[in-house]
C-alpha cells in the first residue's frame, strides 16, 4: 500500500526555474552604516569591508555613493543588489536631467523612489537584500531616511543599519543634539564606528566618512581609527583564575 | 520463562529523555510553554578599589512584564555577588546552590571564599547540564587575591574581563562601556558609568526596564544599593488617592428558606455493612 501521496512542491505556483532567479540569501555583504544630521547637513560613515560569509573577501568596497546633486546613499547587505540599485538610480537621475527644467530630484524624492522599489520587490518575494540610508540637503532642508529590505522606511535625526542599530543607536540617542558642529559630528560618528569595530565581527578598521551640505558632497579618503588594547586585565586574564581566558 | 527485559540499575546524572521528547514535539509543531525569563541588562566593572555590579529590574514572560521590580543581583558570599540573566528559575537555583556550597566550604576551610571558587563551582554545574540550565551570569567579588570579574555562559565557558555585560540589553550597555571605560575609575565615576550602561539597556532594549540596582564590593565590605535609580516612575497617579470602605459593603439581602428534601423513616433497616 502506498500511502505517500506525491509531494507537491512548496511553491507550486512558481516553476522550478523561477527559484534560481530570486534572492534567497545574501552572499557578499557589507556591515553597518551610521548617519546623523548636523548643523550644515548630513554626515554618514561606513567601513569598506565586503564579507563573503565569514571571510573578509573585499577590503575596498565603497558603500557610500553620491546620488544626483543633493543626496548620499549608504548601503549595508548584499553588494550586488546595491550595485543594481545604483543603476536604477542612475537611470532615474538621467531621466530627470533630460527634462532640463532646472528642477532636480531631492533626497526626499529619491527616498520615496527607493521605498517603492524595495517594497515592490519584497511583495514579489524577490527582495533587494539591503538596508539603505539616504541623506541629503536641498534648499536648506536637511533630510535623513532609511529603507530596509522589506520596505520599512522612516526618517529621523540619526539612523543606523545592521549591528549599528544595537550598538550605535544607544550612543546616538544619548549624545546627539541639534546643531552639532562638523567636528562634534565626526567625533560622535567615530565613537560609534569604534564601538562597532570592537564588537562587530564583520567590521574592519578602514572607513570613509561622507559629508553632504548645500554646497555639495565630499567623501573622505579611507582611514582607520585608533584603538586601545592596553587594559591590564587583557594582559594576563588567567592570572586570577587558571584555565579561563 | 524469564522476562526478556533485564532490569537495569538506574544510571546517575541527568536523564535527557524528556529533551528528546521535546524535540520530537517541536518538530510536530507543538511549541513549549514560554519560561519566565529575565530578558535583561546586567553589567559589571572593575574600578580602583574593587568591583561594581549593576542590573535592571524587569522580568518578562514572553511579551508580558511579569515582575516590574525583581532582584537580579544575587548573594553568593559576603564578598561575592552574582548578576543573573536568562531563565529566572535557573539563575535563582544555581546561585542559591553555589552560595550554600560556598558557605559549607567556608566552614570547612575557615577562610573567606574566593571568587575563583564560585566561578569553578558554577561553570562545572552549567557544563554538566550542557547548556540546558539557561543561566548567563556576571560574577564579581573581592577576595584576598584582589578584585575579580567574570562572565559565565550557559554552556559553561567563562571569561575574565575588566568590564562585562550580559543579557538582551548587553549590546546597548556594551556600547556605553566601550566608549567610556578607562582604568582606575573612582567609586563615584564607576557607579555613574554602570548606571549609564544600565539606563542605556533600559531605554534601548525592550527586554529590560524599570529601575537600576547597583552593588559595590570592596575589600572593606559591600554596599547593596537596591533601586539606586528609578527612571521610570508612574506618570499619572490620582491626586485624590484611593479609599476603600472599612467594612464589607452590604449590597443586597435575600433569604431563601431551605425546603425539606429528606424523608426520615423511624425504625428503618440498619445499613448494610
mmCIF file of N, CA, C and O in Angstrom, chain A residues 28-86:
data_model
loop_
_atom_site.group_PDB
_atom_site.id
_atom_site.type_symbol
_atom_site.label_atom_id
_atom_site.label_comp_id
_atom_site.label_asym_id
_atom_site.label_seq_id
_atom_site.Cartn_x
_atom_site.Cartn_y
_atom_site.Cartn_z
ATOM 1 N N UNK A 28 27.787 38.368 -0.778
ATOM 2 C CA UNK A 28 28.825 39.323 -0.377
ATOM 3 C C UNK A 28 28.129 40.460 0.351
ATOM 4 O O UNK A 28 27.301 41.155 -0.232
ATOM 5 N N UNK A 29 28.445 40.632 1.625
ATOM 6 C CA UNK A 29 27.674 41.596 2.413
ATOM 7 C C UNK A 29 28.547 42.694 2.987
ATOM 8 O O UNK A 29 29.732 42.499 3.280
ATOM 9 N N UNK A 30 27.918 43.868 3.148
ATOM 10 C CA UNK A 30 28.561 44.961 3.878
ATOM 11 C C UNK A 30 27.882 45.070 5.223
ATOM 12 O O UNK A 30 26.712 44.754 5.374
ATOM 13 N N UNK A 31 28.612 45.546 6.218
ATOM 14 C CA UNK A 31 28.037 45.666 7.556
ATOM 15 C C UNK A 31 27.463 47.068 7.761
ATOM 16 O O UNK A 31 27.137 47.751 6.802
ATOM 17 N N UNK A 32 27.389 47.515 9.012
ATOM 18 C CA UNK A 32 26.551 48.691 9.317
ATOM 19 C C UNK A 32 26.949 50.000 8.631
ATOM 20 O O UNK A 32 28.093 50.202 8.240
ATOM 21 N N UNK A 33 25.918 50.860 8.501
ATOM 22 C CA UNK A 33 26.120 52.252 8.064
ATOM 23 C C UNK A 33 25.524 53.112 9.174
ATOM 24 O O UNK A 33 24.459 52.806 9.689
ATOM 25 N N UNK A 34 26.214 54.206 9.571
ATOM 26 C CA UNK A 34 25.684 55.096 10.609
ATOM 27 C C UNK A 34 25.649 56.506 10.038
ATOM 28 O O UNK A 34 26.581 56.909 9.339
ATOM 29 N N UNK A 35 24.571 57.243 10.300
ATOM 30 C CA UNK A 35 24.479 58.597 9.750
ATOM 31 C C UNK A 35 23.753 59.498 10.733
ATOM 32 O O UNK A 35 22.922 59.039 11.520
ATOM 33 N N UNK A 36 24.098 60.816 10.691
ATOM 34 C CA UNK A 36 23.383 61.758 11.555
ATOM 35 C C UNK A 36 23.284 63.123 10.878
ATOM 36 O O UNK A 36 24.064 63.433 9.973
ATOM 37 N N UNK A 37 22.303 63.911 11.340
ATOM 38 C CA UNK A 37 22.150 65.279 10.841
ATOM 39 C C UNK A 37 23.009 66.181 11.709
ATOM 40 O O UNK A 37 23.041 66.037 12.922
ATOM 41 N N UNK A 38 23.693 67.130 11.086
ATOM 42 C CA UNK A 38 24.426 68.110 11.893
ATOM 43 C C UNK A 38 24.064 69.492 11.373
ATOM 44 O O UNK A 38 23.165 69.626 10.544
ATOM 45 N N UNK A 39 24.755 70.502 11.868
ATOM 46 C CA UNK A 39 24.370 71.891 11.604
ATOM 47 C C UNK A 39 24.193 72.175 10.108
ATOM 48 O O UNK A 39 23.185 72.723 9.687
ATOM 49 N N UNK A 40 25.216 71.780 9.295
ATOM 50 C CA UNK A 40 25.183 72.175 7.884
ATOM 51 C C UNK A 40 24.608 71.115 6.968
ATOM 52 O O UNK A 40 24.462 71.380 5.775
ATOM 53 N N UNK A 41 24.340 69.896 7.459
ATOM 54 C CA UNK A 41 23.845 68.873 6.539
ATOM 55 C C UNK A 41 23.842 67.508 7.177
ATOM 56 O O UNK A 41 23.374 67.337 8.300
ATOM 57 N N UNK A 42 24.354 66.521 6.424
ATOM 58 C CA UNK A 42 24.327 65.129 6.877
ATOM 59 C C UNK A 42 25.749 64.593 6.911
ATOM 60 O O UNK A 42 26.555 64.883 6.023
ATOM 61 N N UNK A 43 26.054 63.776 7.931
ATOM 62 C CA UNK A 43 27.319 63.049 7.979
ATOM 63 C C UNK A 43 27.006 61.569 7.961
ATOM 64 O O UNK A 43 26.112 61.114 8.675
ATOM 65 N N UNK A 44 27.725 60.815 7.157
ATOM 66 C CA UNK A 44 27.448 59.382 7.058
ATOM 67 C C UNK A 44 28.766 58.627 7.098
ATOM 68 O O UNK A 44 29.756 59.068 6.514
ATOM 69 N N UNK A 45 28.815 57.478 7.789
ATOM 70 C CA UNK A 45 30.048 56.701 7.879
ATOM 71 C C UNK A 45 29.761 55.246 7.613
ATOM 72 O O UNK A 45 28.726 54.720 8.023
ATOM 73 N N UNK A 46 30.703 54.595 6.900
ATOM 74 C CA UNK A 46 30.589 53.156 6.676
ATOM 75 C C UNK A 46 31.990 52.628 6.472
ATOM 76 O O UNK A 46 32.853 53.321 5.934
ATOM 77 N N UNK A 47 32.217 51.376 6.889
ATOM 78 C CA UNK A 47 33.552 50.830 6.642
ATOM 79 C C UNK A 47 33.606 50.253 5.227
ATOM 80 O O UNK A 47 32.605 50.268 4.508
ATOM 81 N N UNK A 48 34.760 49.782 4.830
ATOM 82 C CA UNK A 48 34.924 49.411 3.423
ATOM 83 C C UNK A 48 35.040 47.910 3.239
ATOM 84 O O UNK A 48 35.679 47.451 2.292
ATOM 85 N N UNK A 49 34.417 47.132 4.108
ATOM 86 C CA UNK A 49 34.568 45.680 4.024
ATOM 87 C C UNK A 49 33.432 45.013 3.273
ATOM 88 O O UNK A 49 32.273 45.377 3.457
ATOM 89 N N UNK A 50 33.765 44.017 2.441
ATOM 90 C CA UNK A 50 32.748 43.167 1.820
ATOM 91 C C UNK A 50 33.035 41.737 2.235
ATOM 92 O O UNK A 50 34.024 41.142 1.783
ATOM 93 N N UNK A 51 32.193 41.189 3.107
ATOM 94 C CA UNK A 51 32.440 39.843 3.624
ATOM 95 C C UNK A 51 31.744 38.804 2.771
ATOM 96 O O UNK A 51 30.622 39.009 2.319
ATOM 97 N N UNK A 52 32.414 37.703 2.552
ATOM 98 C CA UNK A 52 31.826 36.573 1.821
ATOM 99 C C UNK A 52 31.594 35.494 2.854
ATOM 100 O O UNK A 52 32.442 34.652 3.101
ATOM 101 N N UNK A 53 30.437 35.531 3.516
ATOM 102 C CA UNK A 53 30.205 34.623 4.632
ATOM 103 C C UNK A 53 31.097 35.037 5.783
ATOM 104 O O UNK A 53 31.023 36.169 6.245
ATOM 105 N N UNK A 54 31.963 34.152 6.242
ATOM 106 C CA UNK A 54 32.813 34.530 7.367
ATOM 107 C C UNK A 54 34.209 34.964 6.949
ATOM 108 O O UNK A 54 35.035 35.278 7.791
ATOM 109 N N UNK A 55 34.509 35.005 5.614
ATOM 110 C CA UNK A 55 35.812 35.546 5.219
ATOM 111 C C UNK A 55 35.652 36.986 4.775
ATOM 112 O O UNK A 55 34.639 37.378 4.222
ATOM 113 N N UNK A 56 36.731 37.764 5.001
ATOM 114 C CA UNK A 56 36.741 39.153 4.586
ATOM 115 C C UNK A 56 37.303 39.184 3.179
ATOM 116 O O UNK A 56 38.524 39.263 2.984
ATOM 117 N N UNK A 57 36.408 39.147 2.180
ATOM 118 C CA UNK A 57 36.886 38.974 0.813
ATOM 119 C C UNK A 57 37.382 40.275 0.203
ATOM 120 O O UNK A 57 38.419 40.325 -0.425
ATOM 121 N N UNK A 58 36.598 41.346 0.383
ATOM 122 C CA UNK A 58 36.915 42.610 -0.302
ATOM 123 C C UNK A 58 37.123 43.692 0.726
ATOM 124 O O UNK A 58 36.310 43.887 1.607
ATOM 125 N N UNK A 59 38.241 44.407 0.608
ATOM 126 C CA UNK A 59 38.557 45.404 1.630
ATOM 127 C C UNK A 59 38.536 46.821 1.106
ATOM 128 O O UNK A 59 39.022 47.727 1.757
ATOM 129 N N UNK A 60 38.018 47.020 -0.092
ATOM 130 C CA UNK A 60 37.942 48.398 -0.600
ATOM 131 C C UNK A 60 36.602 48.639 -1.269
ATOM 132 O O UNK A 60 36.532 49.184 -2.363
ATOM 133 N N UNK A 61 35.536 48.209 -0.619
ATOM 134 C CA UNK A 61 34.203 48.387 -1.197
ATOM 135 C C UNK A 61 33.673 49.736 -0.749
ATOM 136 O O UNK A 61 33.539 49.990 0.438
ATOM 137 N N UNK A 62 33.343 50.611 -1.708
ATOM 138 C CA UNK A 62 32.787 51.915 -1.327
ATOM 139 C C UNK A 62 31.298 51.755 -1.147
ATOM 140 O O UNK A 62 30.564 51.556 -2.121
ATOM 141 N N UNK A 63 30.856 51.848 0.099
ATOM 142 C CA UNK A 63 29.442 51.597 0.354
ATOM 143 C C UNK A 63 28.630 52.881 0.472
ATOM 144 O O UNK A 63 27.440 52.838 0.803
ATOM 145 N N UNK A 64 29.287 54.037 0.247
ATOM 146 C CA UNK A 64 28.546 55.307 0.228
ATOM 147 C C UNK A 64 28.772 55.939 -1.129
ATOM 148 O O UNK A 64 29.914 56.060 -1.582
ATOM 149 N N UNK A 65 27.671 56.313 -1.811
ATOM 150 C CA UNK A 65 27.803 56.919 -3.139
ATOM 151 C C UNK A 65 26.943 58.167 -3.235
ATOM 152 O O UNK A 65 25.844 58.194 -2.674
ATOM 153 N N UNK A 66 27.387 59.183 -3.960
ATOM 154 C CA UNK A 66 26.524 60.358 -4.147
ATOM 155 C C UNK A 66 25.475 60.066 -5.222
ATOM 156 O O UNK A 66 25.735 59.344 -6.188
ATOM 157 N N UNK A 67 24.283 60.626 -5.014
ATOM 158 C CA UNK A 67 23.183 60.419 -5.960
ATOM 159 C C UNK A 67 22.708 61.786 -6.402
ATOM 160 O O UNK A 67 22.230 62.575 -5.578
ATOM 161 N N UNK A 68 22.844 62.094 -7.671
ATOM 162 C CA UNK A 68 22.397 63.395 -8.151
ATOM 163 C C UNK A 68 23.186 64.506 -7.489
ATOM 164 O O UNK A 68 24.335 64.319 -7.077
ATOM 165 N N UNK A 69 22.556 65.664 -7.323
ATOM 166 C CA UNK A 69 23.262 66.806 -6.732
ATOM 167 C C UNK A 69 23.041 66.892 -5.236
ATOM 168 O O UNK A 69 23.800 67.545 -4.531
ATOM 169 N N UNK A 70 21.958 66.255 -4.757
ATOM 170 C CA UNK A 70 21.533 66.571 -3.399
ATOM 171 C C UNK A 70 21.562 65.417 -2.418
ATOM 172 O O UNK A 70 21.145 65.611 -1.278
ATOM 173 N N UNK A 71 21.966 64.210 -2.841
ATOM 174 C CA UNK A 71 21.819 63.078 -1.910
ATOM 175 C C UNK A 71 23.043 62.208 -1.829
ATOM 176 O O UNK A 71 23.905 62.206 -2.702
ATOM 177 N N UNK A 72 23.093 61.443 -0.716
ATOM 178 C CA UNK A 72 24.114 60.422 -0.493
ATOM 179 C C UNK A 72 23.384 59.124 -0.173
ATOM 180 O O UNK A 72 22.422 59.133 0.602
ATOM 181 N N UNK A 73 23.843 58.010 -0.735
ATOM 182 C CA UNK A 73 23.220 56.727 -0.421
ATOM 183 C C UNK A 73 24.256 55.812 0.204
ATOM 184 O O UNK A 73 25.314 55.582 -0.379
ATOM 185 N N UNK A 74 23.944 55.291 1.389
ATOM 186 C CA UNK A 74 24.827 54.299 2.014
ATOM 187 C C UNK A 74 24.061 52.997 2.112
ATOM 188 O O UNK A 74 22.862 53.000 2.385
ATOM 189 N N UNK A 75 24.737 51.871 1.890
ATOM 190 C CA UNK A 75 24.025 50.597 1.900
ATOM 191 C C UNK A 75 24.775 49.553 2.692
ATOM 192 O O UNK A 75 26.010 49.478 2.651
ATOM 193 N N UNK A 76 23.990 48.712 3.402
ATOM 194 C CA UNK A 76 24.570 47.526 4.006
ATOM 195 C C UNK A 76 23.794 46.354 3.437
ATOM 196 O O UNK A 76 22.689 46.506 2.941
ATOM 197 N N UNK A 77 24.378 45.159 3.497
ATOM 198 C CA UNK A 77 23.708 43.991 2.932
ATOM 199 C C UNK A 77 24.412 43.555 1.657
ATOM 200 O O UNK A 77 25.598 43.800 1.451
ATOM 201 N N UNK A 78 23.677 42.913 0.777
ATOM 202 C CA UNK A 78 24.242 42.324 -0.441
ATOM 203 C C UNK A 78 24.802 43.414 -1.368
ATOM 204 O O UNK A 78 24.072 44.326 -1.765
ATOM 205 N N UNK A 79 26.088 43.273 -1.724
ATOM 206 C CA UNK A 79 26.752 44.334 -2.504
ATOM 207 C C UNK A 79 26.245 44.348 -3.937
ATOM 208 O O UNK A 79 26.072 45.416 -4.547
ATOM 209 N N UNK A 80 25.953 43.189 -4.500
ATOM 210 C CA UNK A 80 25.486 43.172 -5.894
ATOM 211 C C UNK A 80 24.130 43.858 -6.016
ATOM 212 O O UNK A 80 23.871 44.563 -6.981
ATOM 213 N N UNK A 81 23.261 43.689 -4.994
ATOM 214 C CA UNK A 81 21.965 44.384 -5.024
ATOM 215 C C UNK A 81 22.164 45.886 -4.896
ATOM 216 O O UNK A 81 21.426 46.667 -5.502
ATOM 217 N N UNK A 82 23.175 46.297 -4.129
ATOM 218 C CA UNK A 82 23.478 47.728 -4.020
ATOM 219 C C UNK A 82 23.895 48.278 -5.370
ATOM 220 O O UNK A 82 23.460 49.353 -5.792
ATOM 221 N N UNK A 83 24.712 47.516 -6.107
ATOM 222 C CA UNK A 83 25.146 47.978 -7.433
ATOM 223 C C UNK A 83 23.962 48.072 -8.380
ATOM 224 O O UNK A 83 23.873 48.997 -9.197
ATOM 225 N N UNK A 84 23.002 47.143 -8.242
ATOM 226 C CA UNK A 84 21.792 47.193 -9.075
ATOM 227 C C UNK A 84 20.983 48.446 -8.743
ATOM 228 O O UNK A 84 20.479 49.134 -9.642
ATOM 229 N N UNK A 85 20.864 48.749 -7.429
ATOM 230 C CA UNK A 85 20.126 49.959 -7.027
ATOM 231 C C UNK A 85 20.788 51.194 -7.593
ATOM 232 O O UNK A 85 20.126 52.133 -8.056
ATOM 233 N N UNK A 86 22.134 51.213 -7.607
ATOM 234 C CA UNK A 86 22.839 52.372 -8.175
ATOM 235 C C UNK A 86 22.504 52.535 -9.644
ATOM 236 O O UNK A 86 22.364 53.657 -10.142
#
